[in-house]
């Protein structure tokens, strides 16, 4: 391995830990709430805002477009991030991604557990023909030789399939259907550094080359970020997540952090219930679902309302016309009654002596 790759591995490890490692509650140190399970296999197409009962934006803003979810750095320290509210206990995560191009910019797809097990895909923006793979166990940062480098053509302009296949026996990284790396527990400090606890899924982009970061981080990321040349955008087209267990949630039964200590609680997960929920109907769909009798009732009600409106309008018009006639000026310049107006006001055929004359038309 070249000196450059050795140094890059060192920096990749240090910087990835800094960027990705955080947890709300670490079950190695305290009793934590059970992790809600996915408990199924599902594909999400990221062309519209995601269900906030299943996914949450933990930082920044994501633009949902027809081509996918856009994670953009538009100004200093932007770092949009999306993560699942569900966890998987071993499984498959298949992401279709275009990395962001630009020195100092890092795009990432991460699986991470509450006790800081972690599985990574990372793209460093200055190199658009490479992706890095990495892993961590319980946040252990005592080794600098865990990263891998993998060739990908046009990673910034074309969507590629980056898949993680994860079981208790092995961890595999795949690119466009080709296996590029395999890790077994015995090769990860005899299993101690092997990721093995329920993890959620995270997508994000961050300015590792911001001038406020450590110099080593900036160098690993390819130099300082030129914010004036932005925006820098990572696009996630879709993701398939397959949880290898079915259940409601995952519970840590002790503080060991081993996969054997995880209890799979039976039942339907909240994510499965949300996915199976009947979508809200449009007005047209609601109308189509009405029985015939109900539709007739609606028609009759609408017709009656229409007649009332017409009648009210006619009454208003008649009253207005009557007022116009009464208020019409009726005198001429010499003050005598205008005979033409008087004649116009007489009923048709009425004579001055009060007799009715039949008019043949």
Coordinates of C-alpha atoms in Angstrom, one line a residue:
X1 CA 0.0 0.0 0.0
X2 CA 1.3 3.5 -0.9
X3 CA 2.2 6.0 1.7
X4 CA -0.6 8.2 0.4
X5 CA -3.2 5.5 1.0
X6 CA -1.7 4.8 4.5
X7 CA -2.0 8.4 5.4
X8 CA -5.5 8.6 3.8
X9 CA -6.6 5.6 5.8
X10 CA -5.4 7.3 9.0
X11 CA -7.2 10.5 8.2
X12 CA -10.3 8.7 7.0
X13 CA -10.6 6.9 10.3
X14 CA -10.1 9.9 12.5
X15 CA -12.4 12.2 10.4
X16 CA -15.1 9.7 10.0
X17 CA -15.3 9.2 13.8
X18 CA -15.5 12.9 14.3
X19 CA -18.3 13.4 11.8
X20 CA -20.5 10.4 12.4
X21 CA -20.2 9.2 16.0
X22 CA -23.0 10.4 18.2
X23 CA -25.9 8.8 20.0
X24 CA -28.8 9.9 22.2
X25 CA -28.4 7.1 24.7
X26 CA -25.5 4.5 24.9
X27 CA -26.8 1.2 26.3
X28 CA -23.2 0.3 27.3
X29 CA -23.4 2.8 30.0
X30 CA -27.1 3.0 31.0
X31 CA -30.5 1.6 30.4
X32 CA -31.9 2.9 27.2
X33 CA -35.4 2.7 25.5
X34 CA -35.8 -0.2 23.1
X35 CA -34.9 0.6 19.5
X36 CA -38.0 0.6 17.1
X37 CA -37.5 -2.1 14.5
X38 CA -38.1 -1.9 10.7
X39 CA -39.1 -5.6 10.7
X40 CA -39.6 -5.9 7.0
X41 CA -38.1 -5.2 3.5
X42 CA -39.1 -1.9 1.8
X43 CA -37.9 0.4 -0.9
X44 CA -38.2 4.2 -0.6
X45 CA -38.0 6.4 -3.7
X46 CA -36.7 9.8 -2.6
X47 CA -38.7 11.9 -5.1
X48 CA -41.0 13.4 -2.5
X49 CA -40.9 14.4 1.2
X50 CA -40.6 11.3 3.3
X51 CA -43.1 10.3 6.0
X52 CA -41.9 12.0 9.2
X53 CA -43.1 9.0 11.2
X54 CA -40.4 6.9 9.5
X55 CA -37.6 9.4 8.5
X56 CA -36.4 12.6 10.1
X57 CA -34.3 15.5 9.0
X58 CA -31.9 16.0 11.8
X59 CA -30.0 18.9 10.4
X60 CA -30.4 21.4 7.6
X61 CA -32.8 21.2 4.6
X62 CA -33.2 18.6 2.0
X63 CA -34.7 19.4 -1.5
X64 CA -36.9 16.6 -2.8
X65 CA -36.8 16.5 -6.6
X66 CA -38.0 14.0 -9.3
X67 CA -34.4 12.7 -9.6
X68 CA -34.0 12.2 -5.9
X69 CA -33.3 13.9 -2.5
X70 CA -30.7 16.6 -2.8
X71 CA -28.4 17.2 0.1
X72 CA -26.7 20.5 -0.6
X73 CA -24.0 22.7 1.0
X74 CA -25.1 26.2 -0.1
X75 CA -23.4 28.3 2.6
X76 CA -20.8 28.0 5.3
X77 CA -21.3 25.0 7.6
X78 CA -24.4 23.6 5.9
X79 CA -24.7 19.9 6.8
X80 CA -28.1 18.5 5.8
X81 CA -28.7 15.0 7.3
X82 CA -31.5 12.5 7.1
X83 CA -31.9 9.4 9.3
X84 CA -34.4 6.6 9.8
X85 CA -36.4 6.4 13.0
X86 CA -36.3 2.6 12.6
X87 CA -33.4 0.2 13.3
X88 CA -32.4 -3.0 11.6
X89 CA -30.7 -6.0 13.3
X90 CA -28.5 -7.3 10.5
X91 CA -29.8 -6.8 7.0
X92 CA -29.3 -5.1 3.6
X93 CA -29.1 -1.4 2.8
X94 CA -29.0 -0.7 -0.9
X95 CA -28.5 3.0 -1.8
X96 CA -28.4 4.6 -5.2
X97 CA -26.2 7.7 -4.9
X98 CA -24.5 10.5 -6.8
X99 CA -21.7 12.0 -4.7
X100 CA -21.0 15.7 -4.3
X101 CA -18.0 17.0 -6.2
X102 CA -15.7 19.5 -4.6
X103 CA -12.6 19.8 -2.4
X104 CA -13.4 19.6 1.3
X105 CA -16.9 18.1 0.8
X106 CA -17.8 14.6 2.1
X107 CA -20.9 12.7 1.2
X108 CA -21.9 9.6 3.3
X109 CA -24.2 6.7 3.9
X110 CA -24.0 5.3 7.4
X111 CA -25.5 2.6 9.5
X112 CA -25.0 3.4 13.2
X113 CA -26.2 1.8 16.5
X114 CA -26.9 3.4 19.9
X115 CA -23.7 1.9 21.3
X116 CA -21.6 3.3 18.4
X117 CA -21.2 0.3 16.1
X118 CA -20.9 1.8 12.6
X119 CA -20.7 0.8 8.9
X120 CA -19.8 3.5 6.4
X121 CA -19.7 4.5 2.7
X122 CA -17.9 7.9 2.3
X123 CA -17.1 9.9 -0.8
X124 CA -14.4 12.6 -0.5
X125 CA -15.3 15.3 -3.0
X126 CA -12.0 15.9 -4.7
X127 CA -11.9 12.3 -6.0
X128 CA -14.9 11.5 -8.2
X129 CA -13.7 8.0 -9.1
X130 CA -13.5 6.5 -5.6
X131 CA -15.6 5.6 -2.6
X132 CA -14.3 4.7 0.9
X133 CA -15.6 1.9 3.1
X134 CA -15.2 1.8 6.8
X135 CA -16.5 0.3 10.1
X136 CA -16.2 0.8 13.8
X137 CA -17.1 -1.2 16.9
X138 CA -18.3 0.6 20.0
X139 CA -16.7 3.8 19.0
X140 CA -13.2 2.2 19.3
X141 CA -10.6 4.5 17.7
X142 CA -7.4 2.6 18.6
X143 CA -6.7 1.4 15.1
X144 CA -6.1 3.3 11.9
X145 CA -6.2 0.5 9.3
X146 CA -9.9 -0.2 8.9
X147 CA -10.7 1.9 5.8
X148 CA -11.0 0.6 2.2
X149 CA -10.7 2.4 -1.2
X150 CA -12.8 1.3 -4.1
X151 CA -12.9 2.5 -7.7
X152 CA -16.2 3.9 -9.1
X153 CA -16.4 5.6 -12.5
X154 CA -18.1 9.0 -12.6
X155 CA -19.4 8.8 -9.1
X156 CA -20.5 12.4 -9.2
X157 CA -22.5 12.3 -12.5
X158 CA -24.0 8.9 -12.4
X159 CA -26.1 7.0 -9.9
X160 CA -24.4 3.8 -8.6
X161 CA -25.7 1.1 -6.4
X162 CA -23.9 0.9 -3.0
X163 CA -25.0 -2.1 -1.0
X164 CA -24.2 -3.2 2.5
X165 CA -24.9 -6.9 3.3
X166 CA -24.6 -7.5 7.1
X167 CA -25.0 -10.6 9.2
X168 CA -23.4 -11.9 12.4
X169 CA -21.0 -14.0 10.3
X170 CA -19.8 -11.4 7.7
X171 CA -20.1 -7.8 6.5
X172 CA -19.9 -7.1 2.8
X173 CA -19.7 -4.0 0.7
X174 CA -21.0 -4.2 -2.9
X175 CA -20.9 -1.7 -5.8
X176 CA -23.2 -2.1 -8.8
X177 CA -23.6 -5.8 -8.0
X178 CA -19.9 -6.5 -7.5
X179 CA -18.4 -7.5 -4.2
X180 CA -15.6 -5.2 -3.3
X181 CA -14.9 -6.0 0.4
X182 CA -15.7 -8.6 3.1
X183 CA -15.1 -8.4 6.8
X184 CA -15.5 -11.3 9.2
X185 CA -15.8 -10.9 13.0
X186 CA -12.5 -12.7 13.7
X187 CA -10.7 -10.0 11.6
X188 CA -12.2 -7.2 13.7
X189 CA -10.3 -7.7 17.0
X190 CA -11.8 -11.1 17.5
X191 CA -15.3 -9.7 17.0
X192 CA -15.0 -6.9 19.6
X193 CA -14.8 -4.3 16.8
X194 CA -17.3 -6.0 14.6
X195 CA -20.6 -4.0 14.1
X196 CA -23.3 -6.3 15.6
X197 CA -26.1 -4.2 17.3
X198 CA -29.3 -2.7 15.8
X199 CA -28.5 0.3 13.6
X200 CA -30.4 3.1 11.9
X201 CA -29.7 4.5 8.4
X202 CA -28.2 7.9 7.8
X203 CA -27.6 10.0 4.7
X204 CA -25.6 13.3 4.8
X205 CA -23.1 15.7 3.4
X206 CA -20.7 17.9 5.5
X207 CA -18.0 20.5 4.8
X208 CA -15.0 18.6 6.3
X209 CA -12.7 21.1 4.7
X210 CA -14.2 24.1 6.6
X211 CA -11.5 26.4 7.9
X212 CA -12.7 25.9 11.5
X213 CA -11.9 22.1 11.4
X214 CA -8.7 20.5 12.4
X215 CA -5.9 20.7 9.8
X216 CA -5.8 16.9 9.4
X217 CA -9.5 16.8 8.7
X218 CA -9.1 19.5 6.0
X219 CA -6.2 17.7 4.3
X220 CA -8.1 14.4 4.3
X221 CA -11.1 16.1 2.7
X222 CA -9.0 17.6 -0.1
X223 CA -8.4 21.1 1.2
X224 CA -10.6 24.0 2.4
X225 CA -14.1 24.4 1.0
X226 CA -14.6 27.2 -1.5
X227 CA -18.1 28.1 -0.6
X228 CA -18.3 30.7 -3.4
X229 CA -18.0 27.8 -6.0
X230 CA -21.1 26.0 -4.5
X231 CA -23.6 24.7 -4.1
X232 CA -22.2 21.2 -3.6
X233 CA -24.9 18.5 -3.9
X234 CA -25.2 14.8 -3.1
X235 CA -28.3 13.1 -4.6
X236 CA -29.9 9.9 -3.2
X237 CA -32.3 8.4 -5.7
X238 CA -33.7 5.6 -3.7
X239 CA -32.9 3.2 -0.8
X240 CA -33.9 -0.4 -0.1
X241 CA -33.7 -1.5 3.5
X242 CA -34.2 -5.2 4.5
X243 CA -34.3 -6.0 8.2
X244 CA -33.3 -9.6 8.7
X245 CA -35.5 -9.8 11.8
X246 CA -39.2 -9.3 12.1
X247 CA -40.5 -7.8 15.3
X248 CA -41.7 -4.7 17.0
X249 CA -38.4 -3.5 18.6
X250 CA -34.9 -4.4 19.8
X251 CA -34.0 -4.4 23.5
X252 CA -30.5 -4.5 25.0
X253 CA -30.7 -7.0 27.9
X254 CA -27.3 -6.1 29.3
X255 CA -24.3 -3.7 28.8
X256 CA -22.2 -6.1 26.7
X257 CA -23.0 -4.8 23.3
X258 CA -23.0 -8.3 21.8
X259 CA -25.5 -9.4 19.3
X260 CA -26.4 -12.3 21.6
X261 CA -27.7 -9.8 24.2
X262 CA -30.3 -8.3 21.9
X263 CA -33.9 -9.3 22.5
X264 CA -36.2 -9.2 19.5
X265 CA -39.6 -8.1 20.9
X266 CA -42.4 -9.7 18.9
X267 CA -45.2 -7.8 17.3
X268 CA -45.7 -5.3 14.4
X269 CA -43.3 -2.4 14.3
X270 CA -44.6 1.1 14.1
X271 CA -42.9 1.4 10.7
X272 CA -44.7 -1.6 9.3
X273 CA -48.0 -0.2 10.6
X274 CA -47.3 3.2 9.0
X275 CA -46.3 1.6 5.7
X276 CA -49.5 -0.5 5.6
X277 CA -51.7 2.4 6.5
X278 CA -54.2 3.3 3.8
X279 CA -53.2 6.6 2.1
X280 CA -55.5 9.6 2.3
X281 CA -58.0 9.7 -0.5
X282 CA -58.5 12.6 -2.9
X283 CA -61.9 14.2 -3.2
X284 CA -62.5 12.3 -6.5
X285 CA -61.7 9.0 -4.8
X286 CA -64.0 9.9 -1.8
X287 CA -66.8 10.7 -4.3
X288 CA -66.3 7.5 -6.3
X289 CA -66.6 5.5 -3.0
X290 CA -70.0 7.0 -2.0
X291 CA -73.0 4.7 -2.5
X292 CA -75.6 5.7 -5.2
X293 CA -78.2 6.7 -2.6
X294 CA -75.7 9.1 -1.0
X295 CA -74.8 10.6 -4.4
X296 CA -78.5 11.2 -5.1
X297 CA -78.9 12.9 -1.8
X298 CA -76.0 15.2 -2.6
X299 CA -77.4 16.0 -6.1
X300 CA -80.9 16.8 -4.6
X301 CA -79.3 19.0 -1.9
X302 CA -77.3 20.8 -4.5
X303 CA -80.3 21.3 -6.7
X304 CA -82.4 22.7 -3.8
X305 CA -79.6 25.1 -2.9
X306 CA -79.4 26.2 -6.5
X307 CA -83.1 26.9 -6.7
X308 CA -83.0 29.0 -3.5
X309 CA -80.1 31.0 -4.9
X310 CA -82.0 31.6 -8.2
X311 CA -85.2 32.6 -6.3
X312 CA -83.3 35.0 -4.1
X313 CA -81.6 36.5 -7.1
X314 CA -85.0 37.0 -8.9
X315 CA -86.5 38.6 -5.8
X316 CA -83.6 41.0 -5.5
X317 CA -83.7 41.9 -9.2
X318 CA -87.5 42.5 -9.1
X319 CA -87.2 44.7 -6.0
X320 CA -84.3 46.6 -7.6
X321 CA -86.3 47.2 -10.8
X322 CA -89.3 48.5 -8.9
X323 CA -87.1 51.0 -7.1
X324 CA -85.6 52.1 -10.4
X325 CA -89.1 52.8 -11.8
X326 CA -90.2 54.8 -8.8
X327 CA -87.1 56.8 -8.7
X328 CA -87.1 57.7 -12.5
X329 CA -87.4 61.5 -13.1
X330 CA -90.9 62.3 -14.3
X331 CA -91.0 66.0 -15.2
X332 CA -89.9 67.8 -18.3
X333 CA -88.3 71.2 -18.5
X334 CA -91.7 73.0 -18.2
X335 CA -92.6 70.8 -15.2
X336 CA -95.5 68.9 -16.9
X337 CA -95.8 65.2 -16.9
X338 CA -94.0 63.5 -19.8
X339 CA -96.7 61.9 -21.9
X340 CA -94.4 59.3 -23.3
X341 CA -93.3 58.2 -19.8
X342 CA -97.0 58.2 -18.7
X343 CA -97.9 56.0 -21.7
X344 CA -95.1 53.7 -21.1
X345 CA -96.3 53.1 -17.5
X346 CA -99.9 52.2 -18.6
X347 CA -100.7 48.6 -19.1
X348 CA -100.8 47.6 -22.8
X349 CA -104.1 48.3 -24.4
X350 CA -105.5 50.4 -21.6
X351 CA -107.4 53.5 -22.8
X352 CA -107.9 56.8 -21.0
X353 CA -111.5 56.0 -20.2
X354 CA -110.6 52.8 -18.5
X355 CA -111.8 50.4 -21.3
X356 CA -109.7 47.5 -22.5
X357 CA -108.9 47.5 -26.1
X358 CA -107.8 44.2 -27.6
X359 CA -104.7 44.5 -29.6
X360 CA -104.2 42.1 -32.5
X361 CA -100.5 41.3 -32.9

